[in-house]
Structures are given as structure tokens and as C-alpha cells.
Coordinates of C-alpha atoms in Angstrom, one line a residue:
M1 CA 109.9 96.1 99.5
T2 CA 112.6 93.7 100.0
R3 CA 115.3 92.9 97.5
V4 CA 115.6 89.3 97.1
E5 CA 120.0 88.5 95.1
R6 CA 120.1 85.3 96.3
P7 CA 120.1 83.0 92.3
R8 CA 116.2 81.5 93.7
C9 CA 114.8 83.6 95.9
R10 CA 111.7 82.9 97.7
C11 CA 109.2 85.1 100.0
V12 CA 106.1 85.6 102.4
S13 CA 103.8 88.2 101.9
T14 CA 100.1 87.9 103.5
A15 CA 96.8 88.9 100.9
I16 CA 93.6 89.5 102.5
R17 CA 90.9 89.4 101.1
S18 CA 87.4 90.5 102.4
I19 CA 94.3 93.1 103.3
V20 CA 100.5 103.3 105.5
L21 CA 98.4 105.3 105.1
L22 CA 102.4 106.2 105.7
A23 CA 104.1 104.4 108.3
S24 CA 107.7 103.6 109.1
L25 CA 108.6 101.0 111.2
A26 CA 112.7 101.4 112.2
C27 CA 115.3 99.6 114.4
P28 CA 118.3 101.3 115.0
E29 CA 120.7 100.5 112.2
S30 CA 123.8 101.5 112.3
L31 CA 126.3 102.1 114.8
R32 CA 127.2 106.0 116.0
G33 CA 129.7 105.6 118.9
A34 CA 129.6 103.3 122.0
G35 CA 126.2 101.5 122.8
Q36 CA 125.0 104.1 120.1
A37 CA 122.6 103.3 117.5
V38 CA 121.0 106.3 115.0
T39 CA 117.9 105.4 114.0
Y40 CA 115.3 106.9 110.1
L41 CA 112.1 107.8 109.9
P42 CA 111.4 109.2 107.1
G43 CA 108.2 110.8 106.2
A44 CA 107.2 113.1 109.2
V45 CA 105.0 115.2 108.4
E46 CA 102.8 118.8 110.0
T47 CA 100.9 120.4 106.7
P48 CA 98.0 120.9 105.3
G49 CA 97.3 118.6 102.0
A50 CA 94.5 118.8 99.4
N51 CA 90.7 118.7 99.6
G52 CA 91.0 120.0 103.3
A53 CA 93.0 117.3 104.6
F54 CA 96.0 117.7 107.6
F55 CA 97.9 115.6 107.7
S56 CA 99.7 114.8 111.0
S57 CA 102.4 111.7 112.4
T58 CA 102.3 110.0 115.6
L59 CA 106.3 108.7 117.1
Y60 CA 105.4 105.3 119.1
L61 CA 109.1 105.2 121.1
T62 CA 109.2 101.8 123.1
N63 CA 112.6 100.7 125.1
L64 CA 113.0 96.9 125.5
G65 CA 115.8 97.7 128.0
G66 CA 116.1 97.6 132.3
D67 CA 117.4 100.8 132.4
P68 CA 115.9 104.3 131.0
I69 CA 117.1 105.4 127.7
S70 CA 118.1 108.8 126.1
V71 CA 117.2 109.3 123.2
F72 CA 118.2 112.6 121.2
P73 CA 116.2 113.6 118.3
G74 CA 116.7 115.6 115.1
V75 CA 115.2 115.5 111.6
I76 CA 116.3 116.3 108.8
S77 CA 114.2 118.9 106.5
S78 CA 113.8 121.1 103.4
P79 CA 116.8 122.7 102.6
G80 CA 117.5 126.3 103.7
I81 CA 116.0 125.7 107.2
V82 CA 118.3 125.3 109.9
P83 CA 118.4 121.5 112.6
P84 CA 116.7 122.7 115.1
P85 CA 119.0 122.5 118.5
V86 CA 118.3 118.7 119.8
A87 CA 117.3 118.5 122.9
V88 CA 117.3 114.6 125.0
R89 CA 114.2 112.9 125.6
V90 CA 113.9 109.7 128.7
V91 CA 112.4 106.8 127.1
G92 CA 112.2 104.5 131.3
P93 CA 112.7 100.8 131.7
G94 CA 110.0 98.4 128.9
E95 CA 107.9 102.1 128.5
T96 CA 105.8 103.1 125.6
Q97 CA 106.1 107.0 124.5
V98 CA 103.6 107.9 122.7
V99 CA 104.5 111.7 121.0
P100 CA 101.4 112.9 119.1
H101 CA 102.4 116.6 116.2
V102 CA 105.6 115.3 116.5
L103 CA 107.3 118.2 114.6
A104 CA 105.4 120.6 116.5
A105 CA 105.9 118.9 119.6
W106 CA 109.5 118.9 119.3
F107 CA 111.3 121.4 116.9
G108 CA 108.4 123.7 116.5
S109 CA 105.7 124.6 113.9
V110 CA 108.5 125.7 111.3
Y111 CA 109.2 122.4 110.1
K112 CA 106.7 121.5 108.0
A113 CA 107.6 117.4 106.8
G114 CA 111.1 115.5 106.4
T115 CA 113.1 112.6 108.0
L116 CA 113.4 112.4 112.4
T117 CA 116.7 110.5 113.0
L118 CA 116.7 109.2 117.0
T119 CA 120.2 108.6 118.2
S120 CA 120.1 106.4 121.3
S121 CA 121.0 102.6 122.3
P122 CA 120.3 99.4 120.4
M123 CA 117.3 98.6 122.4
L124 CA 114.7 101.8 121.0
L125 CA 112.8 100.7 119.1
A126 CA 111.0 103.5 117.1
R127 CA 107.6 103.1 114.6
L128 CA 105.5 106.6 113.1
E129 CA 102.5 107.0 111.6
T130 CA 101.3 109.5 109.8
A131 CA 97.1 110.5 109.0
N132 CA 94.7 112.9 107.3
I133 CA 93.0 113.8 111.2
V134 CA 90.7 116.8 109.6
D135 CA 88.3 114.5 111.5
P136 CA 88.4 112.6 114.6
S137 CA 85.5 110.2 113.4
A138 CA 87.7 109.3 110.8
T139 CA 91.6 109.8 110.9
Y140 CA 93.4 108.1 108.4
G141 CA 89.8 108.3 105.7
V142 CA 90.9 109.2 102.5
G143 CA 87.9 110.2 100.4
L144 CA 85.3 107.8 102.8
D145 CA 82.8 109.1 104.6
P146 CA 82.9 108.8 108.6
V147 CA 79.5 107.1 110.2
S148 CA 79.1 106.0 113.8
G149 CA 80.0 102.8 114.0
L150 CA 81.9 100.3 112.1
R151 CA 81.6 100.8 108.3
S152 CA 81.0 98.2 105.6
V153 CA 83.2 98.4 103.2
T154 CA 85.3 96.1 100.0
I155 CA 89.1 94.9 101.7
R156 CA 90.3 92.9 98.6
G157 CA 94.6 92.4 98.5
V158 CA 97.0 93.5 95.0
F159 CA 100.7 92.0 94.5
R160 CA 102.9 93.4 93.1
I161 CA 106.4 92.0 91.5
L162 CA 109.0 94.4 89.5
N163 CA 112.0 92.4 87.8
P164 CA 115.0 94.6 88.6
G165 CA 117.3 92.6 86.4
M166 CA 118.1 92.3 82.6
A167 CA 116.8 89.1 82.2
A168 CA 113.2 87.2 82.3
V169 CA 112.2 85.2 85.7
A170 CA 110.2 82.8 86.0
V171 CA 107.5 82.8 89.6
M172 CA 105.6 81.2 91.2
L173 CA 102.7 82.3 93.4
E174 CA 101.9 79.6 95.6
P175 CA 99.1 80.0 98.1
V176 CA 100.0 79.2 102.1
G177 CA 97.6 79.4 105.1
F178 CA 94.3 77.9 102.6
T179 CA 91.7 75.0 103.4
P180 CA 92.1 73.9 100.8
A181 CA 94.3 74.9 99.3
P182 CA 94.3 76.1 95.1
A183 CA 96.5 76.2 92.4
S184 CA 100.0 77.8 92.2
I185 CA 99.9 80.8 89.7
A186 CA 102.8 81.0 87.2
R187 CA 104.1 84.1 85.5
T188 CA 107.1 85.2 83.8
I189 CA 108.6 89.1 84.3
L190 CA 110.6 90.8 81.4
P191 CA 113.6 92.4 82.1
R192 CA 113.1 95.6 84.1
G193 CA 109.5 94.4 84.1
L194 CA 106.1 94.5 86.5
I195 CA 102.7 92.7 86.9
E196 CA 100.6 94.5 88.5
I197 CA 97.1 91.6 90.0
E198 CA 94.6 93.0 91.0
D199 CA 92.8 91.2 93.6
V200 CA 95.3 88.7 93.8
L201 CA 92.4 85.9 96.4
G202 CA 89.6 86.9 94.0
A203 CA 88.7 86.6 89.6
A204 CA 91.7 87.8 89.0
G205 CA 94.5 85.4 90.7
F206 CA 93.1 82.6 93.0
G207 CA 89.7 82.9 92.3
L208 CA 88.5 82.3 95.9
P209 CA 85.2 83.8 97.3
D210 CA 84.8 86.5 99.4
G211 CA 85.3 86.7 103.2
I212 CA 89.4 84.4 102.9
A213 CA 92.1 85.7 104.2
G214 CA 95.8 83.8 104.6
A215 CA 99.6 84.4 103.2
L216 CA 101.3 84.1 99.3
H217 CA 105.4 82.2 99.9
V218 CA 107.2 83.8 96.2
H219 CA 109.3 82.0 94.6
A220 CA 111.6 82.9 91.5
D221 CA 115.1 82.3 89.9
G222 CA 116.3 85.6 89.9
A223 CA 116.3 88.7 92.4
I224 CA 112.9 90.1 92.3
L225 CA 111.2 93.2 94.3
A226 CA 107.8 92.6 96.0
S227 CA 104.8 93.7 98.0
A228 CA 101.4 93.6 98.6
R229 CA 98.7 96.7 98.9
T230 CA 95.1 95.8 100.8
K231 CA 92.7 98.2 99.1
N232 CA 89.3 99.8 100.8
T233 CA 86.5 101.1 99.3
D234 CA 82.8 101.8 99.6
P235 CA 80.9 99.8 97.4
S236 CA 77.9 101.6 97.6
G237 CA 79.9 103.3 95.1
L238 CA 78.2 106.7 96.2
R239 CA 81.7 107.6 98.7
P240 CA 85.0 108.1 95.4
G241 CA 88.5 107.5 96.2
S242 CA 90.2 104.6 98.1
F243 CA 93.0 103.4 100.7
S244 CA 95.4 101.2 100.6
G245 CA 97.6 99.8 103.5
F246 CA 100.8 98.7 102.1
Q247 CA 102.8 95.6 103.2
A248 CA 106.3 94.0 101.8
A249 CA 108.0 90.4 101.9
V250 CA 110.3 89.2 103.8
P251 CA 112.6 86.2 102.9
W252 CA 111.5 82.8 103.2
I253 CA 112.3 81.4 106.1
T254 CA 114.8 83.3 107.2
G255 CA 113.1 86.5 107.5
F256 CA 110.9 84.8 110.7
V257 CA 111.1 85.6 114.4
S258 CA 112.9 82.5 115.3
S259 CA 113.4 80.3 118.7
P260 CA 114.8 81.3 121.3
Y261 CA 114.2 85.3 120.0
V262 CA 111.4 87.8 120.3
G263 CA 109.6 90.1 118.0
F264 CA 107.5 92.8 118.7
F265 CA 105.0 94.3 117.8
I266 CA 104.4 98.4 119.5
G267 CA 101.7 101.5 119.8
L268 CA 98.6 99.0 119.8
D269 CA 95.1 99.5 120.9
Q270 CA 91.9 98.2 121.0
T271 CA 88.7 99.9 121.0
T272 CA 84.8 99.7 118.6
A273 CA 84.9 103.5 119.7
V274 CA 84.6 106.4 116.8
P275 CA 87.2 108.2 116.1
G276 CA 89.1 104.8 118.1
T277 CA 90.9 102.6 116.2
R278 CA 91.0 99.0 116.5
T279 CA 93.8 96.2 116.2
N280 CA 94.0 92.9 114.3
L281 CA 96.9 90.1 115.1
A282 CA 98.4 87.5 112.2
L283 CA 100.9 84.7 112.2
L284 CA 102.2 82.9 110.0
G285 CA 104.3 79.9 111.0
G286 CA 107.0 78.5 109.6
T287 CA 108.0 75.3 108.3
S288 CA 108.1 73.3 111.4
S289 CA 105.3 73.1 114.5
T290 CA 105.6 76.6 116.1
Q291 CA 104.8 76.5 119.7
A292 CA 105.1 80.1 121.4
S293 CA 102.8 82.9 123.5
L294 CA 101.7 86.4 123.1
V295 CA 102.1 88.4 126.1
L296 CA 100.9 91.7 125.9
R297 CA 102.2 94.6 128.5
D298 CA 100.4 98.1 128.7
G299 CA 102.7 101.3 128.3
A300 CA 104.5 101.4 130.8
G301 CA 105.8 97.6 129.6
T302 CA 104.2 95.7 132.7
R303 CA 103.5 92.6 131.8
V304 CA 99.4 91.8 131.6
T305 CA 99.2 88.5 130.6
S306 CA 99.3 85.8 128.2
S307 CA 98.4 83.6 125.1
S308 CA 99.8 80.6 124.4
V309 CA 99.8 79.8 120.5
T310 CA 99.8 76.4 118.5
L311 CA 100.8 76.8 114.7
A312 CA 101.1 73.9 111.7
P313 CA 103.9 74.7 110.0
G314 CA 102.1 77.3 106.9
E315 CA 99.4 77.8 109.1
W316 CA 98.1 81.7 108.6
R317 CA 95.7 82.6 112.3
Q318 CA 94.9 86.3 112.3
M319 CA 92.4 87.7 115.4
G320 CA 91.2 90.9 116.7
L321 CA 93.8 92.1 119.8
D322 CA 90.5 90.7 122.1
G323 CA 90.4 87.4 119.8
W324 CA 94.0 86.6 121.3
F325 CA 93.4 88.5 124.9
P326 CA 89.3 87.5 125.8
G327 CA 88.7 90.4 127.9
I328 CA 91.3 92.2 128.9
Q329 CA 91.3 95.9 128.5
V330 CA 93.9 96.5 125.8
G331 CA 94.9 100.5 126.8
A332 CA 96.8 103.2 124.5
G333 CA 100.9 101.9 123.4
S334 CA 100.7 98.8 124.5
R335 CA 102.3 96.1 122.7
V336 CA 102.6 92.3 122.2
D337 CA 105.9 90.6 122.8
L338 CA 106.0 87.3 120.1
V339 CA 108.8 84.8 122.1
I340 CA 109.1 81.9 120.7
D341 CA 110.3 78.5 122.6
S342 CA 110.4 75.9 119.1
G343 CA 110.5 76.9 115.3
S344 CA 109.3 80.3 113.5
A345 CA 106.0 82.0 113.0
H346 CA 106.2 86.0 110.5
G347 CA 103.1 88.2 111.9
Y348 CA 101.7 91.9 111.4
V349 CA 99.0 94.4 112.7
S350 CA 96.9 95.3 111.3
R351 CA 95.2 99.1 113.1
I352 CA 91.7 99.7 112.0
D353 CA 90.4 102.4 111.8
N354 CA 86.9 102.3 113.0
G355 CA 85.6 105.7 111.0
S356 CA 87.0 104.6 107.9
G357 CA 87.2 100.8 107.9
D358 CA 91.1 101.9 106.6
P359 CA 94.2 99.9 107.2
V360 CA 97.7 100.4 108.7
V361 CA 99.8 97.7 108.4
L362 CA 102.7 97.0 110.7
P363 CA 105.8 94.1 110.8
V364 CA 106.8 92.2 113.6
A365 CA 109.8 94.2 114.8
G366 CA 112.4 93.5 116.9
P367 CA 115.8 94.8 117.4
P368 CA 119.4 94.2 116.1
G369 CA 121.5 91.7 116.5
D370 CA 117.5 89.8 118.5
I371 CA 117.4 89.5 122.4
D372 CA 115.7 86.3 123.0
R373 CA 113.9 87.4 126.3
P374 CA 113.0 91.1 128.1
F375 CA 112.9 91.8 131.2

């Protein structure tokens, strides 16, 4: 979630109606020594769960620089477990490394859960993704049986806003990227209060029909915490349970990628096979017209192709990677660079399990201080 401390705050969250499991996307946060930074990735696991599940974490590492990066990994585990010795890992220039079963692969079977730490150059991007891997046909499925082919599921957007303060806060939800746009929704949140709007684009919120997607612009006259999730259920009711992909709000418009900087989507692939995942990429334009390029790179960081994008102010657009890059094979470990020439944009990727239909939603990322043109 994103906490906004300004007297009047505005943030944006994308909602999908037709919208990590456990997923962490991190950039280095604090410097350690000359040119070194430490990244923390909580929620790494390699352990069985209830009802026959088994949860395992996969680590994605991307070197945004032109020189090899030495990465010194560590793990903060349960009390009483001695930390493992540090072993250096090297990520080549532009390379994306994929490390499945990262706790077992790097630290041994004694480490069942913990927080990964990565000490490295600030030019390293890291992402941690945790999945139930007991059935390879539906790696993220929680209570949903796998199928041969793409699943028909019901997906609804759920929106939450928390008032952490001691005074009431007035908020307004403004739809962005819808044509025609429905009327905004006004709410008052009591001190220390929480509101949740189930199916925010549907009957409980804006009253839009099925198959509609876009973004929400949240205005508030005090500090708030706002987030959205997309809840996936079986419309037949035969398979119990549900699954949600989480999205945090970002400040409008300071949380967007703006010219001349670059945003990054790492650890991507595109396939219709089962098991396998397909990837949707969505962009939201800022307050002025945006000119940008999406640059596709393979796992070695080599440029494959690019796609030019023009976004009107407040325009929301989502396509699969096969739509942004038609006819191009997107292999495992690929990345997409969002290069802003003018204006600004926010974005995310939704990686969808082809067996269960469950999404993992990951926002656009960039290193501290931003960089303008890699390579």
C-alpha cells in the first residue's frame, strides 16, 4: 500500500473487471558502502501448506548496467537458525537470471521461510514470486482445479481505503480511462475507519457492465492507505475458494514514470501452453499526451524489438505481450523497458497462470534515482 501524507492527496490504482499470489518487486533502498545497496525481499518460502499445497519462491534478478554485478545474498530466517555463509553471485550486463526454489538452491533445505537480502550495485532489480507448485497445471491455483486450456473465470475488482488518522477523511473515486466515464463516487471514512467496495466497477460501485476495465483516481483531504485486488472465482461454483492479485496505489502524478526516465518490467514470458503463463501489460497516461516506446529484451538483455505508444491524457490501455509485439516470441526471463519521450505514464504487468486463470500483478519499477537510457 502507498501512504500519502500531504494535506490533500491523490493516488491512482488500476481496477479490472472481467483485475501476488505472493509477489515482491524491489529496488535497493539503502546504500551500504561505496556504490553498494541492500535490497530486502520478504516472504521467501520453500515449505508445504494446508490441503496438500507446497509453496516455493522464485527469484528474478536483472542487471540494468553495462558491467557485471556481484550480488551477495543472505536470508533473515526464524530465530535460532544460524544465517548461512555468504556466497557471491554474478549477474552479467543486461542479464536476467531466474532462480527457482531459491531458498533450497542457495541456502539449503533447513531454510523454510524468511526475508532474502541482496547486497549489490544499485543497478540491480530483484523480484520474488511465490507460488503453490503442487500441480504444474495450475501453479497459482487456490481451490481451483486445473483444466486443459484457458479457464473461464469470473474476475472482480475490490477496492479498499483505510483512514489511519483521528479525524474523518472525505474521499472521491474518479474513474479514469472509461468511455463514457461514469460519475465519481464520494465517501467519508471515519477516524481509524476502513471501507471496502466489493466489485467496485459493478453494482456496488460504478455500475459498469462486465468486460470493462480501467483505472481509479482517488482524491482525499487527509492521509489514506489505498489498495485494490482482483478476485478470481469459478462462476459455476463447483470449485471452492478464490484468489486475489494485489495492487497498491501510487501518487498521482509523481508516482508515474516521466520523461526522460525509464521504467522496467522484468522476468516476463508469453505462452498459451499448460503449464505456463501469459502476460498482459497495461499503461495509464498522465495529465498530458504521452509519447513512449516499449522495448522488448531477451534474458541476456539483447534488444529484440520495440513498439511505439501514444497515450492521450488519462488513457488506459492493456494488451497481451503478443499484442504489443505481434509475431514475436517472448521467452522466459524477458524484460520490457518503458522509455518515456514526453509526458508520463504508470504501468503494470499481469502474469496469468494458464491452468487456473490466476494473476500475479507487478508494477513498473526503476532503480533509485532513475536512469534515462540503458545501453
